[in-house]
Short mmCIF file of C-alpha atoms in Angstrom, two decimals:
data_model
loop_
_atom_site.label_atom_id
_atom_site.label_comp_id
_atom_site.label_asym_id
_atom_site.label_seq_id
_atom_site.Cartn_x
_atom_site.Cartn_y
_atom_site.Cartn_z
CA UNK A 278 -92.82 -158.60 14.90
CA UNK A 279 -90.50 -155.63 14.98
CA UNK A 280 -92.07 -153.00 12.80
CA UNK A 281 -89.51 -150.40 13.78
CA UNK A 282 -85.73 -150.44 14.12
CA UNK A 283 -84.11 -148.21 16.70
CA UNK A 284 -80.46 -147.14 16.70
CA UNK A 285 -78.31 -144.44 18.26
CA UNK A 286 -76.04 -143.23 15.44
CA UNK A 287 -74.82 -140.15 17.29
CA UNK A 288 -74.47 -138.80 20.80
CA UNK A 289 -77.91 -137.94 22.14
CA UNK A 290 -79.61 -138.77 18.84
CA UNK A 291 -81.90 -141.75 18.29
CA UNK A 292 -82.94 -142.90 14.83
CA UNK A 293 -86.20 -144.81 14.44
CA UNK A 294 -86.69 -146.54 11.10
CA UNK A 295 -90.13 -147.77 10.09
CA UNK A 296 -89.45 -151.30 8.98
CA UNK A 297 -92.31 -152.97 7.15
CA UNK A 298 -90.93 -152.64 3.62
CA UNK A 299 -93.16 -155.40 2.22
CA UNK A 300 -96.20 -153.33 3.28
CA UNK A 301 -94.62 -150.01 2.32
CA UNK A 302 -94.44 -149.23 6.03
CA UNK A 303 -98.22 -149.13 6.32
CA UNK A 304 -99.00 -147.91 9.82
CA UNK A 305 -101.00 -150.67 11.46
CA UNK A 306 -101.87 -150.43 15.13
CA UNK A 307 -98.93 -152.62 16.11
CA UNK A 308 -96.47 -150.27 14.39
CA UNK A 309 -98.05 -147.20 15.98
CA UNK A 310 -98.00 -148.89 19.37
CA UNK A 311 -94.32 -149.76 19.04
CA UNK A 312 -93.65 -146.19 17.99
CA UNK A 313 -95.60 -144.72 20.90
CA UNK A 314 -93.98 -147.11 23.40
CA UNK A 315 -90.51 -146.38 22.07
CA UNK A 316 -91.05 -142.62 22.18
CA UNK A 317 -92.39 -142.85 25.75
CA UNK A 318 -89.29 -144.76 26.78
CA UNK A 319 -86.98 -142.28 24.99
CA UNK A 320 -88.81 -139.40 26.64
CA UNK A 321 -87.74 -140.76 30.02
CA UNK A 322 -84.13 -141.34 28.99
CA UNK A 323 -82.02 -138.28 29.88
CA UNK A 324 -79.24 -139.29 27.49
CA UNK A 325 -81.63 -138.92 24.54
CA UNK A 326 -81.90 -135.36 23.24
CA UNK A 327 -83.53 -135.64 19.82
CA UNK A 328 -85.26 -138.31 17.77
CA UNK A 329 -85.36 -138.79 14.00
CA UNK A 330 -88.05 -140.93 12.38
CA UNK A 331 -87.60 -142.19 8.83
CA UNK A 332 -88.81 -144.94 6.51
CA UNK A 333 -86.63 -146.15 3.64
CA UNK A 334 -85.48 -144.46 0.43
CA UNK A 335 -88.60 -145.37 -1.55
CA UNK A 336 -91.20 -144.97 1.11
CA UNK A 337 -91.73 -143.13 4.39
CA UNK A 338 -95.10 -144.69 5.12
CA UNK A 339 -97.87 -145.38 2.64
CA UNK A 340 -100.87 -144.90 4.90
CA UNK A 341 -102.81 -146.94 7.36
CA UNK A 342 -103.14 -150.70 7.05
CA UNK A 343 -106.24 -151.15 4.91
CA UNK A 344 -106.68 -154.81 5.80
CA UNK A 345 -106.85 -153.79 9.42
CA UNK A 346 -109.21 -150.90 8.69
CA UNK A 347 -111.54 -153.03 6.59
CA UNK A 348 -112.31 -155.28 9.54
CA UNK A 349 -113.59 -152.44 11.70
CA UNK A 350 -117.26 -151.51 11.90
CA UNK A 351 -118.68 -148.40 13.56
CA UNK A 352 -118.64 -149.92 17.01
CA UNK A 353 -115.11 -151.30 16.88
CA UNK A 354 -113.79 -148.06 15.36
CA UNK A 355 -115.23 -146.23 18.34
CA UNK A 356 -113.36 -148.57 20.65
CA UNK A 357 -110.18 -148.49 18.59
CA UNK A 358 -107.10 -147.47 20.53
CA UNK A 359 -105.60 -145.69 17.52
CA UNK A 360 -106.48 -142.11 18.54
CA UNK A 361 -104.79 -142.77 21.88
CA UNK A 362 -101.67 -144.01 20.12
CA UNK A 363 -101.50 -140.86 17.99
CA UNK A 364 -102.00 -138.78 21.12
CA UNK A 365 -99.05 -140.50 22.78
CA UNK A 366 -96.85 -139.78 19.76
CA UNK A 367 -97.99 -136.16 19.85
CA UNK A 368 -97.08 -135.92 23.54
CA UNK A 369 -93.41 -136.73 23.00
CA UNK A 370 -91.65 -133.78 24.61
CA UNK A 371 -88.28 -133.79 22.82
CA UNK A 372 -87.52 -132.54 19.31
CA UNK A 373 -88.90 -134.97 16.74
CA UNK A 374 -87.47 -134.75 13.22
CA UNK A 375 -89.08 -136.54 10.30
CA UNK A 376 -86.78 -137.58 7.46
CA UNK A 377 -89.16 -138.28 4.59
CA UNK A 378 -88.08 -140.05 1.42
CA UNK A 379 -90.59 -141.30 -1.12
CA UNK A 380 -94.24 -141.77 -0.28
CA UNK A 381 -95.82 -140.20 2.79
CA UNK A 382 -99.46 -140.98 2.13
CA UNK A 383 -102.50 -140.80 4.40
CA UNK A 384 -101.47 -141.86 7.87
CA UNK A 385 -97.85 -141.63 6.69
CA UNK A 386 -98.35 -137.95 5.87
CA UNK A 387 -100.15 -137.50 9.19
CA UNK A 388 -97.21 -139.08 11.00
CA UNK A 389 -94.87 -136.64 9.24
CA UNK A 390 -97.15 -133.82 10.39
CA UNK A 391 -96.54 -134.97 13.98
CA UNK A 392 -92.88 -134.04 13.54
CA UNK A 393 -91.51 -130.73 14.80
CA UNK A 394 -89.24 -130.46 11.76
CA UNK A 395 -89.63 -132.27 8.44
CA UNK A 396 -86.73 -132.78 6.05
CA UNK A 397 -87.55 -134.42 2.76
CA UNK A 398 -85.69 -136.11 -0.02
CA UNK A 399 -86.32 -134.75 -3.49
CA UNK A 400 -88.34 -137.88 -4.26
CA UNK A 401 -90.76 -137.22 -1.39
CA UNK A 402 -94.45 -137.17 -2.25
CA UNK A 403 -97.08 -136.24 0.29
CA UNK A 404 -100.78 -136.94 -0.13
CA UNK A 405 -104.02 -137.48 1.73
CA UNK A 406 -105.63 -140.13 -0.49
CA UNK A 407 -108.28 -141.14 2.08
CA UNK A 408 -110.98 -139.42 0.01
CA UNK A 409 -110.43 -142.01 -2.72
CA UNK A 410 -111.54 -144.65 -0.24
CA UNK A 411 -114.59 -142.69 0.81
CA UNK A 412 -112.94 -141.63 4.05
CA UNK A 413 -111.29 -138.59 5.51
CA UNK A 414 -107.87 -138.36 7.15
CA UNK A 415 -108.42 -139.47 10.72
CA UNK A 416 -105.20 -138.64 12.52
CA UNK A 417 -105.07 -134.89 12.34
CA UNK A 418 -104.56 -134.64 8.58
CA UNK A 419 -107.23 -132.02 8.00
CA UNK A 420 -106.33 -130.15 11.17
CA UNK A 421 -102.56 -130.03 11.08
CA UNK A 422 -102.31 -129.56 7.33
CA UNK A 423 -104.73 -126.64 7.34
CA UNK A 424 -102.82 -125.01 10.16
CA UNK A 425 -99.60 -125.36 8.18
CA UNK A 426 -100.66 -124.44 4.67
CA UNK A 427 -103.99 -122.65 5.12
CA UNK A 428 -107.55 -123.63 4.32
CA UNK A 429 -107.37 -123.24 0.53
CA UNK A 430 -104.69 -125.81 -0.10
CA UNK A 431 -105.80 -128.12 2.68
CA UNK A 432 -109.31 -128.23 1.21
CA UNK A 433 -107.97 -128.95 -2.23
CA UNK A 434 -105.51 -131.62 -1.16
CA UNK A 435 -107.91 -133.37 1.22
CA UNK A 436 -110.74 -133.31 -1.32
CA UNK A 437 -108.73 -134.51 -4.32
CA UNK A 438 -106.02 -136.67 -2.78
CA UNK A 439 -103.59 -134.94 -5.18
CA UNK A 440 -99.89 -135.68 -4.75
CA UNK A 441 -97.80 -132.93 -3.24
CA UNK A 442 -94.23 -133.17 -4.56
CA UNK A 443 -91.27 -132.27 -2.34
CA UNK A 444 -90.80 -128.87 -3.99
CA UNK A 445 -94.40 -127.84 -3.33
CA UNK A 446 -94.25 -129.17 0.22
CA UNK A 447 -91.21 -126.96 0.82
CA UNK A 448 -92.95 -123.92 -0.66
CA UNK A 449 -95.86 -124.29 1.73
CA UNK A 450 -93.98 -125.05 4.88
CA UNK A 451 -94.76 -128.76 5.11
CA UNK A 452 -91.01 -129.32 5.18
CA UNK A 453 -88.08 -127.05 5.88
CA UNK A 454 -85.50 -128.58 3.54
CA UNK A 455 -85.15 -130.73 0.44
CA UNK A 456 -82.02 -132.77 -0.08
CA UNK A 457 -80.90 -135.48 -2.50
CA UNK A 458 -82.71 -138.65 -1.51
CA UNK A 459 -79.53 -140.46 -0.53
CA UNK A 460 -78.64 -137.76 2.00
CA UNK A 461 -81.97 -137.12 3.74
CA UNK A 462 -81.26 -139.28 6.77
CA UNK A 463 -77.68 -138.03 7.09
CA UNK A 464 -78.83 -134.40 7.03
CA UNK A 465 -81.67 -135.12 9.45
CA UNK A 466 -79.17 -136.71 11.83
CA UNK A 467 -76.81 -133.73 11.47
CA UNK A 468 -79.67 -131.39 12.31
CA UNK A 469 -80.64 -133.61 15.23
CA UNK A 470 -77.05 -133.57 16.49
CA UNK A 471 -76.98 -129.78 16.23
CA UNK A 472 -80.15 -129.54 18.32
CA UNK A 473 -78.88 -132.21 20.73
CA UNK A 474 -75.99 -129.91 21.64
CA UNK A 475 -78.35 -127.13 22.74
CA UNK A 476 -79.63 -126.59 26.26
CA UNK A 477 -82.25 -129.34 26.73
CA UNK A 478 -84.51 -127.29 29.02
CA UNK A 479 -84.60 -124.40 26.58
CA UNK A 480 -85.31 -126.80 23.71
CA UNK A 481 -88.17 -128.31 25.69
CA UNK A 482 -89.89 -124.98 26.31
CA UNK A 483 -89.34 -123.87 22.72
CA UNK A 484 -91.23 -126.97 21.61
CA UNK A 485 -93.99 -126.36 24.16
CA UNK A 486 -94.22 -122.71 23.22
CA UNK A 487 -94.44 -123.40 19.50
CA UNK A 488 -96.86 -126.31 19.87
CA UNK A 489 -99.23 -124.14 21.86
CA UNK A 490 -99.74 -121.63 19.04
CA UNK A 491 -102.78 -123.49 17.72
CA UNK A 492 -104.28 -123.96 21.17
CA UNK A 493 -104.20 -120.47 22.63
CA UNK A 494 -104.74 -116.84 21.67
CA UNK A 495 -101.80 -114.57 20.94
CA UNK A 496 -102.03 -112.79 24.29
CA UNK A 497 -102.18 -116.11 26.17
CA UNK A 498 -99.31 -117.39 24.03
CA UNK A 499 -97.20 -114.35 24.83
CA UNK A 500 -97.89 -114.92 28.54
CA UNK A 501 -96.81 -118.56 28.23
CA UNK A 502 -93.70 -117.59 26.37
CA UNK A 503 -92.83 -115.05 29.06
CA UNK A 504 -93.34 -117.67 31.80
CA UNK A 505 -91.00 -120.05 30.02
CA UNK A 506 -88.51 -117.23 29.62
CA UNK A 507 -88.59 -116.39 33.30
CA UNK A 508 -88.41 -120.05 34.29
CA UNK A 509 -85.28 -120.58 32.17
CA UNK A 510 -83.61 -117.78 34.11
CA UNK A 511 -83.44 -120.22 37.02
CA UNK A 512 -81.38 -122.75 35.04
CA UNK A 513 -77.62 -123.15 35.17
CA UNK A 514 -77.53 -123.74 31.42
CA UNK A 515 -78.73 -120.19 30.79
CA UNK A 516 -75.90 -118.86 32.95
CA UNK A 517 -73.48 -121.14 31.10
CA UNK A 518 -74.76 -119.91 27.76
CA UNK A 519 -74.23 -116.27 28.69
CA UNK A 520 -70.82 -116.92 30.28
CA UNK A 521 -69.60 -118.90 27.30
CA UNK A 522 -70.68 -116.08 24.98
CA UNK A 523 -68.87 -113.44 27.03
CA UNK A 524 -65.76 -115.62 27.37
CA UNK A 525 -65.86 -116.39 23.61
CA UNK A 526 -65.96 -120.14 24.09
CA UNK A 527 -68.41 -122.95 23.25
CA UNK A 528 -71.04 -123.52 25.94
CA UNK A 529 -71.35 -126.89 27.67
CA UNK A 530 -75.00 -127.49 28.45
CA UNK A 531 -75.96 -130.08 31.03
CA UNK A 532 -79.74 -129.84 31.19
CA UNK A 533 -79.87 -128.26 34.64
CA UNK B 912 -90.56 -158.28 -27.73
CA UNK B 913 -92.12 -157.11 -30.98
CA UNK B 914 -92.83 -153.44 -31.52
CA UNK B 915 -94.84 -151.90 -34.34
CA UNK B 916 -93.31 -148.44 -34.33
CA UNK B 917 -89.81 -148.76 -32.92
CA UNK B 918 -86.80 -151.07 -33.04
CA UNK B 919 -85.27 -151.96 -29.69
CA UNK B 920 -81.79 -153.41 -29.23
CA UNK B 921 -79.73 -153.98 -26.13
CA UNK B 922 -76.02 -154.64 -26.61
CA UNK B 923 -72.89 -153.95 -24.56
CA UNK B 924 -74.96 -152.22 -21.86
CA UNK B 925 -76.33 -149.76 -24.44
CA UNK B 926 -80.06 -149.47 -25.06
CA UNK B 927 -80.70 -148.49 -28.67
CA UNK B 928 -84.17 -147.19 -29.45
CA UNK B 929 -84.86 -146.51 -33.12
CA UNK B 930 -88.01 -144.73 -34.31
CA UNK B 931 -89.45 -146.92 -37.04
CA UNK B 932 -92.28 -145.29 -38.94
CA UNK B 933 -90.13 -144.09 -41.84
CA UNK B 934 -93.07 -143.54 -44.24
CA UNK B 935 -94.60 -141.09 -41.76
CA UNK B 936 -91.20 -139.50 -41.05
CA UNK B 937 -91.38 -141.24 -37.65
CA UNK B 938 -94.14 -138.95 -36.41
CA UNK B 939 -95.75 -140.02 -33.15
CA UNK B 940 -99.10 -141.74 -32.88
CA UNK B 941 -100.50 -143.30 -29.70
CA UNK B 942 -98.91 -146.70 -30.27
CA UNK B 943 -95.48 -145.15 -30.73
CA UNK B 944 -95.91 -143.11 -27.55
CA UNK B 945 -96.86 -146.21 -25.60
CA UNK B 946 -94.02 -148.28 -26.98
CA UNK B 947 -91.33 -145.63 -26.49
CA UNK B 948 -92.52 -144.93 -22.97
CA UNK B 949 -92.56 -148.60 -22.05
CA UNK B 950 -88.98 -149.10 -23.23
CA UNK B 951 -87.57 -145.92 -21.64
CA UNK B 952 -89.27 -146.72 -18.32
CA UNK B 953 -87.73 -150.18 -18.30
CA UNK B 954 -84.26 -148.85 -19.16
CA UNK B 955 -84.46 -146.19 -16.45
CA UNK B 956 -84.71 -148.98 -13.88
CA UNK B 957 -82.44 -151.52 -15.58
CA UNK B 958 -78.98 -151.46 -13.97
CA UNK B 959 -77.57 -153.39 -16.93
CA UNK B 960 -78.35 -150.55 -19.35
CA UNK B 961 -75.80 -147.80 -18.82
CA UNK B 962 -76.44 -145.55 -21.82
CA UNK B 963 -79.32 -144.93 -24.20
CA UNK B 964 -79.09 -144.06 -27.89
CA UNK B 965 -82.15 -142.70 -29.67
CA UNK B 966 -82.08 -142.74 -33.46
CA UNK B 967 -84.46 -143.13 -36.39
CA UNK B 968 -85.07 -145.14 -39.56
CA UNK B 969 -85.46 -143.64 -43.01
CA UNK B 970 -84.76 -140.09 -44.16
CA UNK B 971 -86.35 -138.15 -41.31
CA UNK B 972 -85.64 -138.20 -37.57
CA UNK B 973 -89.11 -137.36 -36.31
CA UNK B 974 -91.82 -135.05 -37.59
CA UNK B 975 -93.50 -134.62 -34.23
CA UNK B 976 -97.18 -135.38 -33.93
CA UNK B 977 -98.78 -137.52 -36.65
CA UNK B 978 -101.36 -135.05 -37.96
CA UNK B 979 -103.45 -137.89 -39.38
CA UNK B 980 -104.52 -138.41 -35.79
CA UNK B 981 -105.49 -134.77 -35.63
CA UNK B 982 -107.86 -134.06 -38.48
CA UNK B 983 -109.92 -131.17 -37.20
CA UNK B 984 -113.54 -130.92 -38.26
CA UNK B 985 -114.12 -127.18 -38.75
CA UNK B 986 -117.72 -127.50 -37.50
CA UNK B 987 -116.97 -129.52 -34.36
CA UNK B 988 -115.86 -128.26 -30.97
CA UNK B 989 -112.21 -127.26 -30.68
CA UNK B 990 -109.96 -130.22 -29.90
CA UNK B 991 -108.16 -130.34 -26.57
CA UNK B 992 -104.50 -130.46 -27.56
CA UNK B 993 -103.51 -130.35 -23.90
CA UNK B 994 -104.69 -133.93 -23.45
CA UNK B 995 -102.03 -135.67 -25.50
CA UNK B 996 -99.36 -133.32 -24.14
CA UNK B 997 -100.36 -134.20 -20.60
CA UNK B 998 -100.70 -137.89 -21.33
CA UNK B 999 -97.81 -138.50 -23.69
CA UNK B 1000 -95.40 -135.70 -24.62
CA UNK B 1001 -94.70 -134.27 -21.16
CA UNK B 1002 -94.05 -137.68 -19.59
CA UNK B 1003 -91.82 -138.58 -22.57
CA UNK B 1004 -89.65 -135.47 -22.09
CA UNK B 1005 -89.40 -136.22 -18.38
CA UNK B 1006 -88.43 -139.83 -19.07
CA UNK B 1007 -85.51 -138.52 -21.15
CA UNK B 1008 -84.42 -135.68 -18.85
CA UNK B 1009 -84.80 -137.73 -15.68
CA UNK B 1010 -83.21 -140.88 -17.10
CA UNK B 1011 -80.45 -141.70 -14.61
CA UNK B 1012 -77.98 -142.42 -17.40
CA UNK B 1013 -76.78 -140.56 -20.49
CA UNK B 1014 -79.12 -140.30 -23.47
CA UNK B 1015 -77.47 -139.81 -26.86
CA UNK B 1016 -79.57 -138.73 -29.82
CA UNK B 1017 -78.65 -139.31 -33.46
CA UNK B 1018 -80.59 -136.91 -35.67
CA UNK B 1019 -80.41 -138.38 -39.18
CA UNK B 1020 -82.77 -136.04 -41.04
CA UNK B 1021 -85.51 -133.56 -40.41
CA UNK B 1022 -86.55 -133.09 -36.76
CA UNK B 1023 -89.70 -131.04 -36.79
CA UNK B 1024 -92.13 -129.86 -34.12
CA UNK B 1025 -92.11 -132.13 -31.10
CA UNK B 1026 -89.51 -134.23 -32.96
CA UNK B 1027 -86.99 -131.37 -32.70
CA UNK B 1028 -87.70 -130.87 -29.01
CA UNK B 1029 -87.44 -134.58 -28.18
CA UNK B 1030 -83.95 -134.41 -29.68
CA UNK B 1031 -83.11 -131.28 -27.65
CA UNK B 1032 -84.25 -133.03 -24.48
CA UNK B 1033 -81.47 -135.59 -24.90
CA UNK B 1034 -78.09 -135.13 -23.21
CA UNK B 1035 -75.78 -135.34 -26.22
CA UNK B 1036 -77.15 -134.67 -29.70
CA UNK B 1037 -75.29 -135.76 -32.83
CA UNK B 1038 -76.69 -134.70 -36.17
CA UNK B 1039 -75.95 -135.79 -39.70
CA UNK B 1040 -74.78 -133.01 -42.06
CA UNK B 1041 -78.11 -133.22 -43.91
CA UNK B 1042 -80.24 -133.10 -40.75
CA UNK B 1043 -82.33 -130.09 -39.85
CA UNK B 1044 -84.46 -128.72 -37.02
CA UNK B 1045 -87.77 -126.95 -37.51
CA UNK B 1046 -89.97 -125.43 -34.82
CA UNK B 1047 -92.97 -125.89 -37.09
CA UNK B 1048 -95.62 -125.15 -34.47
CA UNK B 1049 -96.08 -121.47 -35.32
CA UNK B 1050 -97.16 -122.30 -38.84
CA UNK B 1051 -100.28 -124.05 -37.51
CA UNK B 1052 -101.03 -121.48 -34.83
CA UNK B 1053 -99.49 -123.57 -32.08
CA UNK B 1054 -96.84 -123.16 -29.39
CA UNK B 1055 -93.59 -125.15 -29.27
CA UNK B 1056 -94.31 -127.95 -26.82
CA UNK B 1057 -92.41 -130.95 -25.45
CA UNK B 1058 -90.14 -128.52 -23.66
CA UNK B 1059 -89.31 -126.45 -26.74
CA UNK B 1060 -89.98 -123.08 -25.12
CA UNK B 1061 -87.79 -124.15 -22.19
CA UNK B 1062 -84.89 -125.82 -24.01
CA UNK B 1063 -84.51 -123.30 -26.83
CA UNK B 1064 -83.81 -120.09 -24.89
CA UNK B 1065 -81.47 -122.03 -22.60
CA UNK B 1066 -79.58 -123.56 -25.50
CA UNK B 1067 -79.38 -120.69 -27.98
CA UNK B 1068 -80.52 -117.56 -26.12
CA UNK B 1069 -83.76 -115.65 -26.33
CA UNK B 1070 -83.22 -113.87 -29.64
CA UNK B 1071 -82.48 -117.06 -31.54
CA UNK B 1072 -85.21 -118.97 -29.73
CA UNK B 1073 -87.80 -116.32 -30.57
CA UNK B 1074 -86.73 -116.29 -34.23
CA UNK B 1075 -86.91 -120.06 -34.53
CA UNK B 1076 -90.23 -120.33 -32.73
CA UNK B 1077 -91.97 -117.44 -34.50
CA UNK B 1078 -90.63 -117.95 -38.02
CA UNK B 1079 -90.56 -121.75 -38.05
CA UNK B 1080 -87.61 -121.75 -40.45
CA UNK B 1081 -85.47 -124.76 -41.14
CA UNK B 1082 -82.23 -124.72 -39.11
CA UNK B 1083 -79.47 -126.78 -40.66
CA UNK B 1084 -77.31 -129.13 -38.62
CA UNK B 1085 -74.34 -126.78 -39.14
CA UNK B 1086 -76.35 -123.79 -37.92
CA UNK B 1087 -77.59 -125.75 -34.94
CA UNK B 1088 -73.99 -126.59 -34.07
CA UNK B 1089 -72.86 -122.96 -34.39
CA UNK B 1090 -75.70 -121.84 -32.15
CA UNK B 1091 -74.75 -124.36 -29.48
CA UNK B 1092 -78.01 -126.26 -29.88
CA UNK B 1093 -76.33 -129.63 -30.44
CA UNK B 1094 -73.04 -131.32 -29.64
CA UNK B 1095 -71.65 -132.47 -32.97
CA UNK B 1096 -72.24 -132.74 -36.71
CA UNK B 1097 -70.97 -135.80 -38.57
CA UNK B 1098 -71.04 -137.08 -42.14
CA UNK B 1099 -74.38 -138.70 -42.99
CA UNK B 1100 -72.90 -142.15 -43.47
CA UNK B 1101 -70.96 -141.91 -40.20
CA UNK B 1102 -73.89 -140.96 -37.98
CA UNK B 1103 -75.05 -144.36 -36.83
CA UNK B 1104 -71.51 -145.59 -36.14
CA UNK B 1105 -70.59 -142.40 -34.26
CA UNK B 1106 -73.71 -142.53 -32.10
CA UNK B 1107 -73.13 -146.19 -31.26
CA UNK B 1108 -69.47 -145.49 -30.46
CA UNK B 1109 -70.55 -142.67 -28.15
CA UNK B 1110 -73.12 -144.95 -26.50
CA UNK B 1111 -70.59 -147.72 -25.96
CA UNK B 1112 -68.06 -145.31 -24.52
CA UNK B 1113 -70.60 -143.84 -22.10
CA UNK B 1114 -71.77 -147.32 -21.07
CA UNK B 1115 -68.27 -148.04 -19.74
CA UNK B 1116 -68.12 -144.80 -17.74
CA UNK B 1117 -69.15 -144.27 -14.08
CA UNK B 1118 -72.90 -144.20 -14.79
CA UNK B 1119 -73.95 -143.08 -11.34
CA UNK B 1120 -71.59 -140.12 -11.51
CA UNK B 1121 -72.91 -139.23 -14.96
CA UNK B 1122 -76.46 -139.32 -13.63
CA UNK B 1123 -75.47 -136.82 -10.94
CA UNK B 1124 -73.84 -134.56 -13.57
CA UNK B 1125 -77.08 -134.66 -15.52
CA UNK B 1126 -79.08 -133.78 -12.43
CA UNK B 1127 -76.77 -130.87 -11.58
CA UNK B 1128 -76.78 -129.37 -15.06
CA UNK B 1129 -80.56 -129.60 -15.30
CA UNK B 1130 -80.96 -128.03 -11.87
CA UNK B 1131 -78.65 -125.17 -12.87
CA UNK B 1132 -81.27 -123.88 -15.29
CA UNK B 1133 -83.45 -122.88 -12.34
CA UNK B 1134 -81.00 -122.43 -9.49
CA UNK B 1135 -79.14 -119.38 -8.32
CA UNK B 1136 -75.41 -119.79 -7.69
CA UNK B 1137 -75.81 -120.30 -3.94
CA UNK B 1138 -78.31 -123.12 -4.37
CA UNK B 1139 -76.24 -124.69 -7.11
CA UNK B 1140 -73.11 -124.65 -4.95
CA UNK B 1141 -75.05 -126.42 -2.21
CA UNK B 1142 -76.37 -128.93 -4.71
CA UNK B 1143 -72.84 -129.59 -6.00
CA UNK B 1144 -71.72 -130.26 -2.45
CA UNK B 1145 -74.61 -132.68 -1.91
CA UNK B 1146 -74.12 -134.53 -5.19
CA UNK B 1147 -70.37 -134.75 -4.62
CA UNK B 1148 -71.11 -136.32 -1.23
CA UNK B 1149 -73.16 -138.96 -3.00
CA UNK B 1150 -70.61 -139.41 -5.78
CA UNK B 1151 -67.85 -139.88 -3.21
CA UNK B 1152 -69.71 -142.84 -1.74
CA UNK B 1153 -69.88 -144.65 -5.06
CA UNK B 1154 -67.92 -147.73 -6.00
CA UNK B 1155 -66.77 -146.11 -9.24
CA UNK B 1156 -65.16 -143.14 -7.49
CA UNK B 1157 -63.02 -145.43 -5.35
CA UNK B 1158 -62.21 -147.56 -8.35
CA UNK B 1159 -61.28 -144.47 -10.37
CA UNK B 1160 -58.89 -143.18 -7.70
CA UNK B 1161 -57.34 -146.62 -7.19
CA UNK B 1162 -56.88 -147.18 -10.91
CA UNK B 1163 -55.20 -143.78 -11.18
CA UNK B 1164 -52.82 -144.58 -8.32
CA UNK B 1165 -52.03 -148.00 -9.72
CA UNK B 1166 -51.68 -146.59 -13.26
CA UNK B 1167 -54.24 -148.99 -14.71
CA UNK B 1168 -57.51 -148.68 -16.61
CA UNK B 1169 -60.46 -148.39 -14.23
CA UNK B 1170 -63.18 -151.03 -14.34
CA UNK B 1171 -66.37 -149.08 -13.71
CA UNK B 1172 -69.55 -150.84 -12.63
CA UNK B 1173 -71.92 -147.90 -12.95
CA UNK B 1174 -72.74 -147.68 -9.25
#
């Protein structure tokens, strides 16, 4: 079964569409595994600069697959490969843009939170409804959400399962843009194309630098940032960027 | 489908919903809320319905909440009026304002309380000469609900809105027209025909484009100019992809009447 569709609509940009409409794109292990495998393969492909993940217009992903979850007892959950799959998605080193239309619930919301940039349609609704099933979000929902929006809101949303409409998600930094539902994917691809034109090595260290903010102290973070800065000085793209600016022309980055 | 409180007709792609509790001046009780909501929800999704006309039976349009459901025992705890607003009135107003097709309202007589604001929530309001609007809430110690405090200042300005809401006076159809609160006043005996004609005309228009117009004009109430310009660009992008836009341009070039499909 192909639970995801992959296409390359623009130069350097890959679009991954979650494709289990009959299950509202519920993220079963097979879907996550296909996603992780695909991302690993794209990570190694130098022609790929940025990746956009989306669902369909009604639904990004409506959570984990409950039928799958129901079959797991304590022992099998401990042996479940799911956390590893999430980890592999998190380790993707290139810019990952989430284009969210409709429902992003539970694991779907958590998948969106794995994105570097989230763009949502005006019909987007985020929620962590796990509490209604007597569970808690198990793929970083409590952690990543709290780091984005603060403890107050994260507590409230995780404890109630309340829906977070697109407008509120924008207010609190869960997404960076709202657009009409029919244009979400187009605008995500345009953003991806814009980023794809940048210097790939600089983009890579920007992602590393920003992803480290929750792992290290400010002084350590500043050191890391400085190291990246110094390291970029050894790249030809940096020279090209400066030259192009001085010569008033567009730079041509080559990732070297 | 049989309804107790409304009459529902679908003809020529127009959905006609008529309030039908004339003895109670078409005031809302729970059954009426449930029936109206069921019909509007279905029409919102139904591609074959391309315009909605809301009208009423009898001499009144709608007197808002049926107060027989609201007899307050002076010795009991205070009632929670927020409940029915949350459960019924707010979703009803959103069904009308978010309906992805034009909603025409034919106000045949008195529209009081929530009844006035349900009319104001509609896209194009026609009123009979003898119709009137009353923000009756203040007389009972209440606040205009069902969007009244939002629609009024946007339609008629703050001074007029304040006067209407605090004094609770009757506003005639003519006054409402002068204040820019409604679209048109027609002779009493012409109202139904005019509203149906309007509905039928709109049902032949590019529905998807009209739904985008509705979205843009509603968004303008909260947007600054910059955001609104961006929204116009976005909606125009969507409109440009529609079948009806292409058909409209082609028909113009070929000097023929366009055949719009609503998508």
